[in-house]
Short mmCIF file of C-alpha atoms (C1' of nucleotides) in Angstrom, two decimals:
data_model
loop_
_atom_site.label_atom_id
_atom_site.label_comp_id
_atom_site.label_asym_id
_atom_site.label_seq_id
_atom_site.Cartn_x
_atom_site.Cartn_y
_atom_site.Cartn_z
CA UNK A 1 0.00 0.00 0.00
CA UNK A 2 2.90 2.27 0.68
CA UNK A 3 3.88 2.02 -2.95
CA UNK A 4 2.69 4.81 -5.15
CA UNK A 5 0.03 3.85 -7.60
CA UNK A 6 2.01 5.49 -10.36
CA UNK A 7 4.83 3.61 -12.00
CA UNK A 8 2.20 1.13 -13.02
CA UNK A 9 4.42 0.32 -15.99
CA UNK A 10 7.79 -0.18 -14.31
CA UNK A 11 10.35 0.06 -17.06
CA UNK A 12 13.05 -2.62 -16.70
CA UNK A 13 16.27 -1.37 -15.14
CA UNK A 14 18.44 -2.30 -18.07
CA UNK A 15 16.14 -0.42 -20.40
CA UNK A 16 16.31 2.74 -18.36
CA UNK A 17 20.05 2.25 -18.02
CA UNK A 18 20.35 2.00 -21.77
CA UNK A 19 18.70 5.36 -22.38
CA UNK A 20 20.79 7.00 -19.67
CA UNK A 21 23.98 5.61 -21.18
CA UNK A 22 22.84 6.50 -24.67
CA UNK A 23 22.31 10.12 -23.67
CA UNK A 24 25.68 10.18 -21.93
CA UNK A 25 27.33 8.84 -25.09
CA UNK A 26 25.81 11.68 -27.09
CA UNK A 27 26.79 14.45 -24.73
CA UNK A 28 29.87 13.39 -22.81
CA UNK A 29 31.88 10.99 -24.93
CA UNK A 30 33.81 11.24 -28.16
CA UNK A 31 34.09 8.49 -30.76
CA UNK A 32 36.81 6.03 -29.79
CA UNK A 33 36.82 7.03 -26.16
CA UNK A 34 37.07 4.23 -23.61
CA UNK A 35 34.26 3.79 -21.09
CA UNK A 36 34.88 2.81 -17.48
CA UNK A 37 34.97 -0.96 -17.08
CA UNK A 38 31.83 -2.97 -16.48
CA UNK A 39 32.41 -3.55 -12.77
CA UNK A 40 32.82 0.13 -12.12
CA UNK A 41 29.87 1.16 -14.28
CA UNK A 42 27.66 -1.37 -12.51
CA UNK A 43 28.73 -0.05 -9.12
CA UNK A 44 28.21 3.54 -10.22
CA UNK A 45 24.63 2.82 -11.29
CA UNK A 46 23.94 0.53 -8.37
CA UNK A 47 23.05 -2.55 -10.38
CA UNK A 48 24.46 -6.03 -10.82
CA UNK A 49 27.03 -6.47 -13.54
CA UNK A 50 24.71 -8.74 -15.50
CA UNK A 51 22.09 -6.00 -15.65
CA UNK A 52 24.63 -3.45 -16.80
CA UNK A 53 25.79 -5.90 -19.45
CA UNK A 54 22.25 -6.25 -20.76
CA UNK A 55 22.22 -2.52 -21.44
CA UNK A 56 25.66 -2.58 -23.04
CA UNK A 57 24.69 -5.49 -25.26
CA UNK A 58 21.77 -3.54 -26.68
CA UNK A 59 23.90 -0.49 -27.30
CA UNK A 60 26.45 -2.65 -29.07
CA UNK A 61 23.66 -4.19 -31.15
CA UNK A 62 22.63 -0.68 -32.19
CA UNK A 63 26.18 0.12 -33.21
CA UNK A 64 26.76 2.65 -30.46
CA UNK A 65 29.46 0.72 -28.61
CA UNK A 66 32.24 -1.66 -29.44
CA UNK A 67 33.46 -4.16 -26.86
CA UNK A 68 36.65 -6.19 -27.04
CA UNK A 69 37.68 -8.81 -24.55
CA UNK A 70 40.86 -7.95 -22.73
CA UNK A 71 40.70 -4.38 -23.97
CA UNK A 72 37.56 -2.55 -22.98
CA UNK A 73 34.43 -0.83 -24.22
CA UNK A 74 34.77 2.06 -26.64
CA UNK A 75 32.38 4.46 -28.31
CA UNK A 76 31.76 3.27 -31.86
CA UNK A 77 31.87 5.53 -34.91
CA UNK A 78 28.65 5.91 -36.94
CA UNK A 79 27.88 2.93 -39.12
CA UNK A 80 29.38 2.90 -42.57
CA UNK A 81 27.06 2.69 -45.53
CA UNK A 82 27.94 -0.34 -47.63
CA UNK A 83 26.64 -0.63 -51.17
CA UNK A 84 25.15 -4.06 -51.71
CA UNK A 85 22.77 -3.59 -54.57
CA UNK A 86 24.98 -2.53 -57.46
CA UNK A 87 27.04 -4.39 -60.02
CA UNK A 88 30.30 -2.46 -59.66
CA UNK A 89 32.38 -4.91 -57.70
CA UNK A 90 30.74 -8.18 -58.51
CA UNK A 91 33.60 -10.44 -59.49
CA UNK A 92 36.50 -8.05 -59.77
CA UNK A 93 39.16 -8.19 -57.10
CA UNK A 94 39.79 -4.44 -57.28
CA UNK A 95 42.40 -2.70 -55.20
CA UNK A 96 40.29 0.27 -54.10
CA UNK A 97 39.41 1.11 -50.54
CA UNK A 98 36.27 -1.00 -50.57
CA UNK A 99 36.93 -4.28 -52.34
CA UNK A 100 36.48 -8.01 -52.25
CA UNK A 101 39.50 -10.23 -51.74
CA UNK A 102 39.61 -13.94 -52.54
CA UNK A 103 40.63 -16.29 -49.77
CA UNK A 104 40.38 -19.81 -51.12
CA UNK A 105 38.19 -22.32 -52.86
CA UNK A 106 37.20 -25.92 -52.37
CA UNK A 107 34.77 -28.28 -54.03
CA UNK A 108 31.90 -29.33 -51.79
CA UNK A 109 28.21 -30.10 -51.57
CA UNK A 110 26.40 -26.90 -50.54
CA UNK A 111 23.93 -26.64 -47.64
CA UNK A 112 20.34 -27.58 -48.38
CA UNK A 113 19.08 -24.01 -48.63
CA UNK A 114 21.68 -23.19 -51.28
CA UNK A 115 21.03 -26.43 -53.14
CA UNK A 116 17.42 -25.40 -53.44
CA UNK A 117 18.39 -22.06 -55.01
CA UNK A 118 20.91 -23.64 -57.36
CA UNK A 119 18.55 -26.47 -58.20
CA UNK A 120 21.30 -29.06 -57.72
CA UNK A 121 21.14 -32.35 -55.84
CA UNK A 122 23.16 -33.86 -52.96
CA UNK A 123 25.35 -35.75 -55.46
CA UNK A 124 26.57 -32.60 -57.19
CA UNK A 125 29.51 -30.85 -55.58
CA UNK A 126 29.99 -27.20 -56.50
CA UNK A 127 32.85 -24.73 -56.40
CA UNK A 128 32.79 -22.93 -53.11
CA UNK A 129 34.79 -19.70 -53.10
CA UNK A 130 35.45 -17.75 -49.94
CA UNK A 131 35.90 -13.99 -50.22
CA UNK A 132 36.25 -11.13 -47.75
CA UNK A 133 35.19 -7.54 -48.11
CA UNK A 134 37.46 -5.02 -46.44
CA UNK A 135 37.15 -1.26 -46.11
CA UNK A 136 39.61 1.03 -44.37
CA UNK A 137 41.41 -1.91 -42.84
CA UNK A 138 38.19 -3.16 -41.23
CA UNK A 139 36.63 -6.45 -42.34
CA UNK A 140 33.03 -5.80 -43.35
CA UNK A 141 31.82 -9.09 -44.70
CA UNK A 142 32.70 -12.73 -45.28
CA UNK A 143 31.17 -14.42 -48.29
CA UNK A 144 30.72 -17.94 -49.55
CA UNK A 145 30.11 -18.09 -53.27
CA UNK A 146 28.60 -21.28 -54.66
CA UNK A 147 29.22 -21.94 -58.35
CA UNK A 148 27.85 -25.09 -59.99
CA UNK A 149 30.29 -26.72 -62.45
CA UNK A 150 27.88 -26.04 -65.31
CA UNK A 151 28.49 -22.31 -64.89
CA UNK A 152 32.25 -22.62 -65.36
CA UNK A 153 32.79 -25.29 -68.05
CA UNK A 154 36.32 -24.11 -68.77
CA UNK A 155 37.39 -25.28 -65.34
CA UNK A 156 36.85 -28.98 -65.91
CA UNK A 157 40.51 -29.72 -66.61
CA UNK A 158 41.73 -27.81 -63.61
CA UNK A 159 40.69 -30.24 -60.92
CA UNK A 160 43.67 -29.74 -58.66
CA UNK A 161 43.59 -29.03 -54.94
CA UNK A 162 41.78 -26.02 -53.48
CA UNK A 163 43.39 -22.74 -52.65
CA UNK A 164 43.73 -19.14 -53.67
CA UNK A 165 44.81 -19.80 -57.26
CA UNK A 166 41.82 -22.02 -57.75
CA UNK A 167 39.49 -19.37 -56.30
CA UNK A 168 40.78 -16.80 -58.77
CA UNK A 169 40.33 -19.24 -61.63
CA UNK A 170 36.68 -19.77 -60.72
CA UNK A 171 36.01 -16.05 -60.60
CA UNK A 172 37.79 -15.52 -63.91
CA UNK A 173 35.58 -18.11 -65.58
CA UNK A 174 32.52 -16.70 -63.89
CA UNK A 175 33.17 -13.23 -65.24
CA UNK A 176 32.83 -14.59 -68.78
CA UNK A 177 29.23 -15.45 -68.04
CA UNK A 178 26.54 -13.03 -69.16
CA UNK A 179 24.28 -12.20 -66.23
CA UNK A 180 20.65 -11.33 -66.80
CA UNK A 181 19.63 -10.26 -63.34
CA UNK A 182 19.72 -11.09 -59.72
CA UNK A 183 17.65 -11.35 -56.57
CA UNK A 184 18.81 -10.44 -53.10
CA UNK A 185 17.51 -10.91 -49.60
CA UNK A 186 18.62 -9.70 -46.20
CA UNK A 187 18.02 -11.38 -42.87
CA UNK A 188 19.40 -11.42 -39.38
CA UNK A 189 21.69 -14.24 -38.35
CA UNK A 190 24.49 -15.07 -35.99
CA UNK A 191 28.05 -15.56 -37.14
CA UNK A 192 29.30 -19.10 -37.61
CA UNK A 193 32.73 -19.82 -36.14
CA UNK A 194 34.58 -19.46 -39.45
CA UNK A 195 32.82 -16.25 -40.44
CA UNK A 196 33.36 -14.84 -36.97
CA UNK A 197 37.11 -15.36 -37.28
CA UNK A 198 37.09 -13.64 -40.66
CA UNK A 199 35.09 -10.71 -39.25
CA UNK A 200 37.17 -10.32 -36.10
CA UNK A 201 34.15 -11.05 -33.90
CA UNK A 202 33.15 -13.78 -31.48
CA UNK A 203 31.05 -16.68 -32.76
CA UNK A 204 27.37 -15.87 -32.49
CA UNK A 205 27.83 -12.17 -33.11
CA UNK A 206 24.84 -10.64 -34.91
CA UNK A 207 25.28 -10.43 -38.67
CA UNK A 208 23.21 -9.38 -41.65
CA UNK A 209 23.07 -12.26 -44.09
CA UNK A 210 22.75 -11.16 -47.71
CA UNK A 211 21.81 -13.95 -50.09
CA UNK A 212 22.26 -13.16 -53.78
CA UNK A 213 21.00 -15.33 -56.60
CA UNK A 214 22.73 -14.55 -59.89
CA UNK A 215 20.74 -15.43 -62.98
CA UNK A 216 22.32 -15.96 -66.39
CA UNK A 217 21.40 -17.94 -69.46
CA UNK A 218 17.97 -18.76 -68.04
CA UNK A 219 19.48 -20.55 -65.03
CA UNK A 220 20.78 -19.75 -61.58
CA UNK A 221 24.42 -19.18 -62.40
CA UNK A 222 25.65 -18.81 -58.82
CA UNK A 223 24.56 -18.08 -55.28
CA UNK A 224 26.44 -15.91 -52.82
CA UNK A 225 25.85 -15.87 -49.08
CA UNK A 226 27.56 -12.85 -47.56
CA UNK A 227 27.54 -12.14 -43.83
CA UNK A 228 28.04 -8.50 -42.86
CA UNK A 229 28.90 -7.27 -39.38
CA UNK A 230 25.57 -6.00 -38.10
CA UNK A 231 27.19 -3.72 -35.54
CA UNK A 232 29.22 -1.69 -38.00
CA UNK A 233 27.36 -1.92 -41.32
CA UNK A 234 24.38 -0.14 -42.85
CA UNK A 235 23.55 -1.88 -46.12
CA UNK A 236 22.50 0.42 -48.94
CA UNK A 237 20.37 -0.60 -51.90
CA UNK A 238 18.97 1.07 -54.93
CA UNK A 239 20.64 3.48 -57.27
CA UNK A 240 22.93 5.93 -55.56
CA UNK A 241 23.36 8.29 -58.46
CA UNK A 242 20.20 6.97 -60.03
CA UNK A 243 18.70 10.22 -58.81
CA UNK A 244 20.78 12.30 -61.16
CA UNK A 245 20.25 9.86 -64.00
CA UNK A 246 16.50 10.05 -63.73
CA UNK A 247 16.34 13.74 -62.97
CA UNK A 248 18.67 14.79 -65.77
CA UNK B 1 47.90 -32.15 -15.25
CA UNK B 2 45.08 -34.59 -14.93
CA UNK B 3 43.17 -32.62 -17.52
CA UNK B 4 43.54 -33.83 -21.05
CA UNK B 5 45.51 -31.56 -23.29
CA UNK B 6 42.79 -31.71 -25.88
CA UNK B 7 39.79 -29.41 -25.62
CA UNK B 8 42.24 -26.57 -25.92
CA UNK B 9 39.43 -24.55 -27.49
CA UNK B 10 36.59 -25.20 -25.06
CA UNK B 11 33.44 -24.20 -26.83
CA UNK B 12 31.08 -22.26 -24.54
CA UNK B 13 28.30 -24.34 -23.10
CA UNK B 14 25.53 -22.20 -24.52
CA UNK B 15 27.06 -22.49 -27.97
CA UNK B 16 27.18 -26.26 -27.83
CA UNK B 17 23.68 -26.25 -26.39
CA UNK B 18 22.49 -24.16 -29.30
CA UNK B 19 23.71 -26.64 -31.89
CA UNK B 20 22.23 -29.56 -29.96
CA UNK B 21 18.88 -27.81 -29.74
CA UNK B 22 19.06 -26.75 -33.36
CA UNK B 23 19.57 -30.33 -34.49
CA UNK B 24 16.74 -31.47 -32.26
CA UNK B 25 14.45 -28.85 -33.80
CA UNK B 26 15.23 -30.16 -37.26
CA UNK B 27 14.67 -33.80 -36.47
CA UNK B 28 12.23 -34.07 -33.58
CA UNK B 29 9.93 -31.08 -33.64
CA UNK B 30 7.25 -29.77 -35.96
CA UNK B 31 6.53 -26.11 -36.65
CA UNK B 32 4.32 -24.68 -33.95
CA UNK B 33 5.13 -27.38 -31.44
CA UNK B 34 5.72 -26.27 -27.84
CA UNK B 35 9.08 -26.99 -26.24
CA UNK B 36 9.44 -28.01 -22.59
CA UNK B 37 9.70 -24.96 -20.35
CA UNK B 38 13.02 -23.32 -19.59
CA UNK B 39 13.41 -24.73 -16.10
CA UNK B 40 12.91 -28.25 -17.30
CA UNK B 41 15.18 -27.88 -20.33
CA UNK B 42 17.91 -26.43 -18.13
CA UNK B 43 17.63 -29.34 -15.72
CA UNK B 44 17.61 -31.84 -18.57
CA UNK B 45 20.85 -30.45 -19.98
CA UNK B 46 22.41 -29.92 -16.56
CA UNK B 47 22.97 -26.17 -16.91
CA UNK B 48 21.74 -23.06 -15.16
CA UNK B 49 18.63 -21.48 -16.56
CA UNK B 50 20.56 -18.39 -17.60
CA UNK B 51 22.84 -20.49 -19.77
CA UNK B 52 19.94 -22.27 -21.38
CA UNK B 53 18.33 -18.92 -22.05
CA UNK B 54 21.45 -17.70 -23.82
CA UNK B 55 21.08 -20.57 -26.27
CA UNK B 56 17.35 -19.94 -26.73
CA UNK B 57 17.95 -16.25 -27.33
CA UNK B 58 20.29 -17.00 -30.20
CA UNK B 59 17.88 -19.46 -31.73
CA UNK B 60 15.12 -16.88 -31.49
CA UNK B 61 17.41 -14.31 -33.13
CA UNK B 62 17.92 -16.72 -35.99
CA UNK B 63 14.18 -17.15 -36.39
CA UNK B 64 14.11 -20.77 -35.25
CA UNK B 65 12.09 -20.21 -32.09
CA UNK B 66 9.35 -17.96 -30.87
CA UNK B 67 8.98 -17.17 -27.18
CA UNK B 68 6.00 -15.56 -25.53
CA UNK B 69 5.80 -14.63 -21.89
CA UNK B 70 3.12 -16.51 -20.02
CA UNK B 71 2.72 -18.93 -22.89
CA UNK B 72 5.87 -20.81 -23.79
CA UNK B 73 8.47 -21.44 -26.46
CA UNK B 74 7.34 -22.71 -29.83
CA UNK B 75 9.07 -23.78 -33.01
CA UNK B 76 8.89 -20.91 -35.50
CA UNK B 77 7.88 -21.32 -39.13
CA UNK B 78 10.47 -20.40 -41.79
CA UNK B 79 10.90 -16.68 -42.27
CA UNK B 80 8.60 -15.01 -44.76
CA UNK B 81 10.14 -13.18 -47.66
CA UNK B 82 8.98 -9.57 -47.65
CA UNK B 83 9.39 -7.45 -50.76
CA UNK B 84 10.93 -4.13 -49.83
CA UNK B 85 12.50 -2.93 -53.03
CA UNK B 86 9.58 -2.54 -55.40
CA UNK B 87 7.11 0.21 -56.12
CA UNK B 88 3.91 -1.83 -55.98
CA UNK B 89 2.57 -0.86 -52.57
CA UNK B 90 4.17 2.49 -52.04
CA UNK B 91 1.29 4.73 -51.01
CA UNK B 92 -1.70 2.56 -51.74
CA UNK B 93 -3.64 1.17 -48.84
CA UNK B 94 -4.52 -1.99 -50.71
CA UNK B 95 -6.70 -4.70 -49.26
CA UNK B 96 -4.57 -7.68 -50.33
CA UNK B 97 -2.93 -10.15 -48.01
CA UNK B 98 0.24 -8.09 -47.71
CA UNK B 99 -0.61 -4.42 -47.38
CA UNK B 100 0.11 -1.21 -45.53
CA UNK B 101 -2.55 0.23 -43.26
CA UNK B 102 -2.58 3.81 -42.03
CA UNK B 103 -2.74 4.36 -38.29
CA UNK B 104 -2.61 8.09 -37.71
CA UNK B 105 -0.73 11.28 -38.41
CA UNK B 106 0.59 14.23 -36.43
CA UNK B 107 2.69 17.26 -37.19
CA UNK B 108 6.09 17.20 -35.49
CA UNK B 109 9.76 18.01 -35.82
CA UNK B 110 11.55 14.87 -37.03
CA UNK B 111 14.63 13.33 -35.37
CA UNK B 112 17.99 14.77 -36.37
CA UNK B 113 18.91 11.91 -38.69
CA UNK B 114 15.69 12.35 -40.67
CA UNK B 115 16.09 16.13 -40.74
CA UNK B 116 19.43 15.64 -42.39
CA UNK B 117 17.89 13.50 -45.12
CA UNK B 118 14.97 15.86 -45.66
CA UNK B 119 17.24 18.88 -45.50
CA UNK B 120 14.89 20.68 -43.13
CA UNK B 121 15.72 22.58 -39.95
CA UNK B 122 14.56 22.28 -36.33
CA UNK B 123 11.96 25.02 -36.91
CA UNK B 124 10.15 23.10 -39.64
CA UNK B 125 7.57 20.58 -38.46
CA UNK B 126 6.64 17.88 -40.96
CA UNK B 127 3.73 15.51 -41.40
CA UNK B 128 4.47 12.29 -39.61
CA UNK B 129 2.33 9.40 -40.75
CA UNK B 130 2.32 6.06 -38.97
CA UNK B 131 1.57 2.93 -40.97
CA UNK B 132 1.65 -0.80 -40.29
CA UNK B 133 2.34 -3.64 -42.65
CA UNK B 134 0.39 -6.81 -41.99
CA UNK B 135 0.49 -10.18 -43.68
CA UNK B 136 -1.60 -13.21 -42.80
CA UNK B 137 -2.77 -11.55 -39.62
CA UNK B 138 0.82 -11.08 -38.44
CA UNK B 139 2.27 -7.58 -38.08
CA UNK B 140 5.47 -7.39 -40.12
CA UNK B 141 6.53 -3.78 -39.86
CA UNK B 142 5.78 -0.42 -38.31
CA UNK B 143 6.64 2.65 -40.32
CA UNK B 144 7.00 6.35 -39.69
CA UNK B 145 6.70 8.40 -42.84
CA UNK B 146 8.04 11.94 -42.75
CA UNK B 147 6.58 14.34 -45.31
CA UNK B 148 7.71 17.97 -45.43
CA UNK B 149 4.86 20.45 -46.06
CA UNK B 150 6.47 21.48 -49.35
CA UNK B 151 5.73 18.00 -50.73
CA UNK B 152 2.00 18.24 -50.05
CA UNK B 153 1.00 21.86 -50.80
CA UNK B 154 -2.66 20.96 -51.15
CA UNK B 155 -2.81 20.17 -47.46
CA UNK B 156 -2.19 23.70 -46.20
CA UNK B 157 -5.86 24.40 -45.55
CA UNK B 158 -6.41 21.15 -43.70
CA UNK B 159 -4.57 21.96 -40.50
CA UNK B 160 -6.95 20.23 -38.16
CA UNK B 161 -6.00 17.74 -35.46
CA UNK B 162 -4.11 14.54 -36.20
CA UNK B 163 -5.70 11.19 -36.77
CA UNK B 164 -6.51 8.57 -39.34
CA UNK B 165 -8.37 10.88 -41.72
CA UNK B 166 -5.44 13.25 -41.74
CA UNK B 167 -3.01 10.40 -42.44
CA UNK B 168 -5.03 9.34 -45.47
CA UNK B 169 -5.13 12.92 -46.71
CA UNK B 170 -1.35 13.16 -46.58
CA UNK B 171 -0.92 9.93 -48.52
CA UNK B 172 -3.47 11.03 -51.09
CA UNK B 173 -1.59 14.26 -51.71
CA UNK B 174 1.70 12.41 -51.76
CA UNK B 175 0.51 10.05 -54.47
CA UNK B 176 0.06 13.04 -56.79
CA UNK B 177 3.79 13.63 -56.63
CA UNK B 178 5.95 12.29 -59.42
CA UNK B 179 8.80 10.27 -57.96
CA UNK B 180 12.11 10.05 -59.76
CA UNK B 181 13.86 7.46 -57.68
CA UNK B 182 14.71 6.32 -54.21
CA UNK B 183 17.49 5.10 -52.01
CA UNK B 184 17.18 2.49 -49.31
CA UNK B 185 19.33 1.22 -46.50
CA UNK B 186 18.99 -1.62 -44.01
CA UNK B 187 20.51 -1.82 -40.57
CA UNK B 188 20.01 -3.64 -37.31
CA UNK B 189 18.24 -1.88 -34.48
CA UNK B 190 16.14 -2.56 -31.42
CA UNK B 191 12.46 -1.79 -31.26
CA UNK B 192 11.38 1.42 -29.55
CA UNK B 193 8.48 1.04 -27.13
CA UNK B 194 5.87 2.29 -29.61
CA UNK B 195 7.10 0.14 -32.49
CA UNK B 196 7.32 -2.86 -30.19
CA UNK B 197 3.65 -2.49 -29.28
CA UNK B 198 2.74 -2.27 -32.95
CA UNK B 199 4.81 -5.37 -33.75
CA UNK B 200 3.53 -7.44 -30.83
CA UNK B 201 7.03 -7.73 -29.36
CA UNK B 202 8.79 -6.54 -26.23
CA UNK B 203 10.71 -3.26 -26.34
CA UNK B 204 14.28 -3.83 -27.42
CA UNK B 205 13.43 -6.74 -29.69
CA UNK B 206 15.78 -6.93 -32.68
CA UNK B 207 14.43 -5.25 -35.79
CA UNK B 208 15.62 -4.50 -39.29
CA UNK B 209 15.35 -0.78 -39.90
CA UNK B 210 14.70 0.13 -43.53
CA UNK B 211 15.22 3.79 -44.31
CA UNK B 212 13.84 4.94 -47.65
CA UNK B 213 14.51 8.32 -49.20
CA UNK B 214 11.99 9.20 -51.89
CA UNK B 215 13.23 11.64 -54.49
CA UNK B 216 10.91 13.72 -56.65
CA UNK B 217 11.20 17.05 -58.44
CA UNK B 218 14.91 17.25 -57.68
CA UNK B 219 14.32 17.18 -53.92
CA UNK B 220 13.84 14.67 -51.16
CA UNK B 221 10.08 14.35 -51.23
CA UNK B 222 9.72 12.14 -48.17
CA UNK B 223 11.57 9.79 -45.87
CA UNK B 224 10.22 6.55 -44.47
CA UNK B 225 11.69 4.67 -41.53
CA UNK B 226 10.22 1.18 -41.36
CA UNK B 227 11.09 -1.32 -38.65
CA UNK B 228 10.60 -4.97 -39.57
CA UNK B 229 10.55 -7.85 -37.09
CA UNK B 230 13.99 -9.36 -37.48
CA UNK B 231 12.91 -12.73 -36.13
CA UNK B 232 10.18 -13.37 -38.70
CA UNK B 233 11.19 -11.36 -41.77
CA UNK B 234 13.56 -11.92 -44.65
CA UNK B 235 13.70 -8.72 -46.69
CA UNK B 236 13.88 -9.20 -50.45
CA UNK B 237 15.28 -6.69 -52.89
CA UNK B 238 15.80 -6.46 -56.58
CA UNK B 239 13.46 -7.46 -59.35
CA UNK B 240 11.44 -10.54 -58.58
CA UNK B 241 10.19 -11.19 -62.07
CA UNK B 242 12.93 -9.03 -63.50
CA UNK B 243 14.48 -12.32 -64.48
CA UNK B 244 11.74 -13.09 -66.93
CA UNK B 245 11.72 -9.53 -68.20
CA UNK B 246 15.40 -9.59 -68.99
CA UNK B 247 15.48 -13.16 -70.24
CA UNK B 248 12.49 -12.89 -72.56
"C1'" DA C 1 -4.10 -20.02 -9.13
"C1'" DA C 2 -0.76 -22.21 -11.70
"C1'" DG C 3 2.61 -21.99 -15.11
"C1'" DT C 4 5.26 -19.47 -18.42
"C1'" DG C 5 9.04 -16.44 -19.89
"C1'" DG C 6 11.44 -11.80 -18.32
"C1'" DT C 7 14.33 -9.41 -14.98
"C1'" DC C 8 17.76 -9.16 -11.41
"C1'" DT C 9 21.29 -10.38 -8.00
"C1'" DA C 10 26.03 -11.48 -6.06
"C1'" DG C 11 29.03 -13.97 -6.58
"C1'" DA C 12 32.84 -17.17 -9.30
"C1'" DC C 13 36.03 -18.45 -12.79
"C1'" DC C 14 37.86 -18.19 -17.58
"C1'" DA C 15 40.02 -16.23 -22.01
"C1'" DC C 16 42.12 -12.65 -23.74
"C1'" DT C 17 45.21 -8.31 -24.31
"C1'" DC C 18 48.89 -5.60 -23.13
"C1'" DA C 19 52.50 -3.49 -20.59
"C1'" DG D 1 50.54 -10.28 -13.93
"C1'" DA D 2 47.03 -6.94 -13.86
"C1'" DG D 3 42.91 -5.66 -16.01
"C1'" DT D 4 39.39 -6.36 -19.37
"C1'" DG D 5 35.15 -8.49 -21.17
"C1'" DG D 6 32.90 -13.44 -21.64
"C1'" DT D 7 30.76 -17.37 -19.37
"C1'" DC D 8 28.30 -19.62 -15.72
"C1'" DT D 9 25.79 -20.54 -11.42
"C1'" DA D 10 21.76 -20.90 -8.10
"C1'" DG D 11 18.88 -18.68 -6.54
"C1'" DA D 12 14.75 -14.81 -6.21
"C1'" DC D 13 10.94 -12.15 -7.69
"C1'" DC D 14 7.96 -10.05 -11.37
"C1'" DA D 15 4.70 -9.68 -15.50
"C1'" DC D 16 1.92 -12.05 -18.20
"C1'" DT D 17 -1.34 -15.70 -20.07
"C1'" DT D 18 -4.56 -19.20 -19.49
"C1'" DA D 19 -7.86 -21.85 -17.31
#
DNA sequence: AAGTGGTCTAGACCACTCA
DNA sequence: GAGTGGTCTAGACCACTTA
């Protein structure tokens, strides 16, 4: 009875904490600055460390913070816009600031979801090329590109072991193909162990999974599954510059 | 010394738990089926409830599970593909299975990020229209549409109170505008309290935030910020059907 | 009223980074 | 080796749904 009848919707502590911290980040901290450690922050706000961590996790999810084990928690820079919906760097391994780099390639049977898109069966291994997308020294995305043998007929003789040279050969053959279109989708996922290593994150970190289906010669020529760091990336679609084209 | 030298990379318990549960979901459970409650699952696997919850949280993030307070944890259906990159239902309040529905409209000064896109200043209030996107009875997205008065000149006389009628009036005026293009971006966020209510989720739930900048008459005609449920939605871009167009 | 998931605590130990 | 964030525990209570 002593309790006031207000506060009938008691906001969770971690939620309130999050907004307080968020405001503090805006007004009192600069990008890159290191926050006090979790134990001290928890003490300062009078909550258990687990509760404080719940707030920090959300802020990290929103791209406001960056946490690294053994180092500390820092204020993250604004998310970078990453073009995903244009054809500019499709197969080329350009040397610009934002470019894909081959890692290696093996021959393997793709996961069921990819098999469905490629319309292949469990007996058909495909070329599986791993690439990374790097910008300003930061890894943005890790990609697995699935190419059925039918899309790269010139590669039949080259059935040596996997590796970087092989990956480049697949891409070279692929670039000969005439593409007619493509479909893309974006969904939330968590990083597999191998992707996490590539992205410099812990396994399970939130990622944006971009699945691209390349269509050429009336068939699905290839499927790419790219996982982008959800904390640092804002994926951009549509024609940047299309504005001027259409307006002019 | 007694400890074996193997297991040098001890996988976290919750991570191992996640894969075990994931496999079980594939083989032993049907969509919609209810899992045992958290306390029992934790006991069954010999871990603390918090650890079990960490695994469940990840599976929910990946769209494999659906948890509802007071009810239980159920196996989620596969994510629905939601078209985001086409012009079909831009302003129309169609009555199909997948359609936008107006909620209301007020006049307000937009957040700083939107002001930057609209190129307005803190003294300029804009029309702020709230819409919801529903498919098969399930709410998919909540949207806030920001329309500067310059884009809807016909509305000057109609400066009454907010509400549904007003929202429809704004959209009607907006549809007269000739659009020249648009830009979109996708990023991860967490649901604000109002969006969460609209989406039938708890505040802080992970969402995919789609920001669309509509360009018409050489200016930014409007900006839409739509938040999609990250657990249930797979956003699709690019021309579905463009394949046939280009191939034929 | 019973049962569910959501929040919170106060500890402990581990893995990692860096001086 | 000191300090950081990451994992884990064993409890408690709360908010919500359903019957």
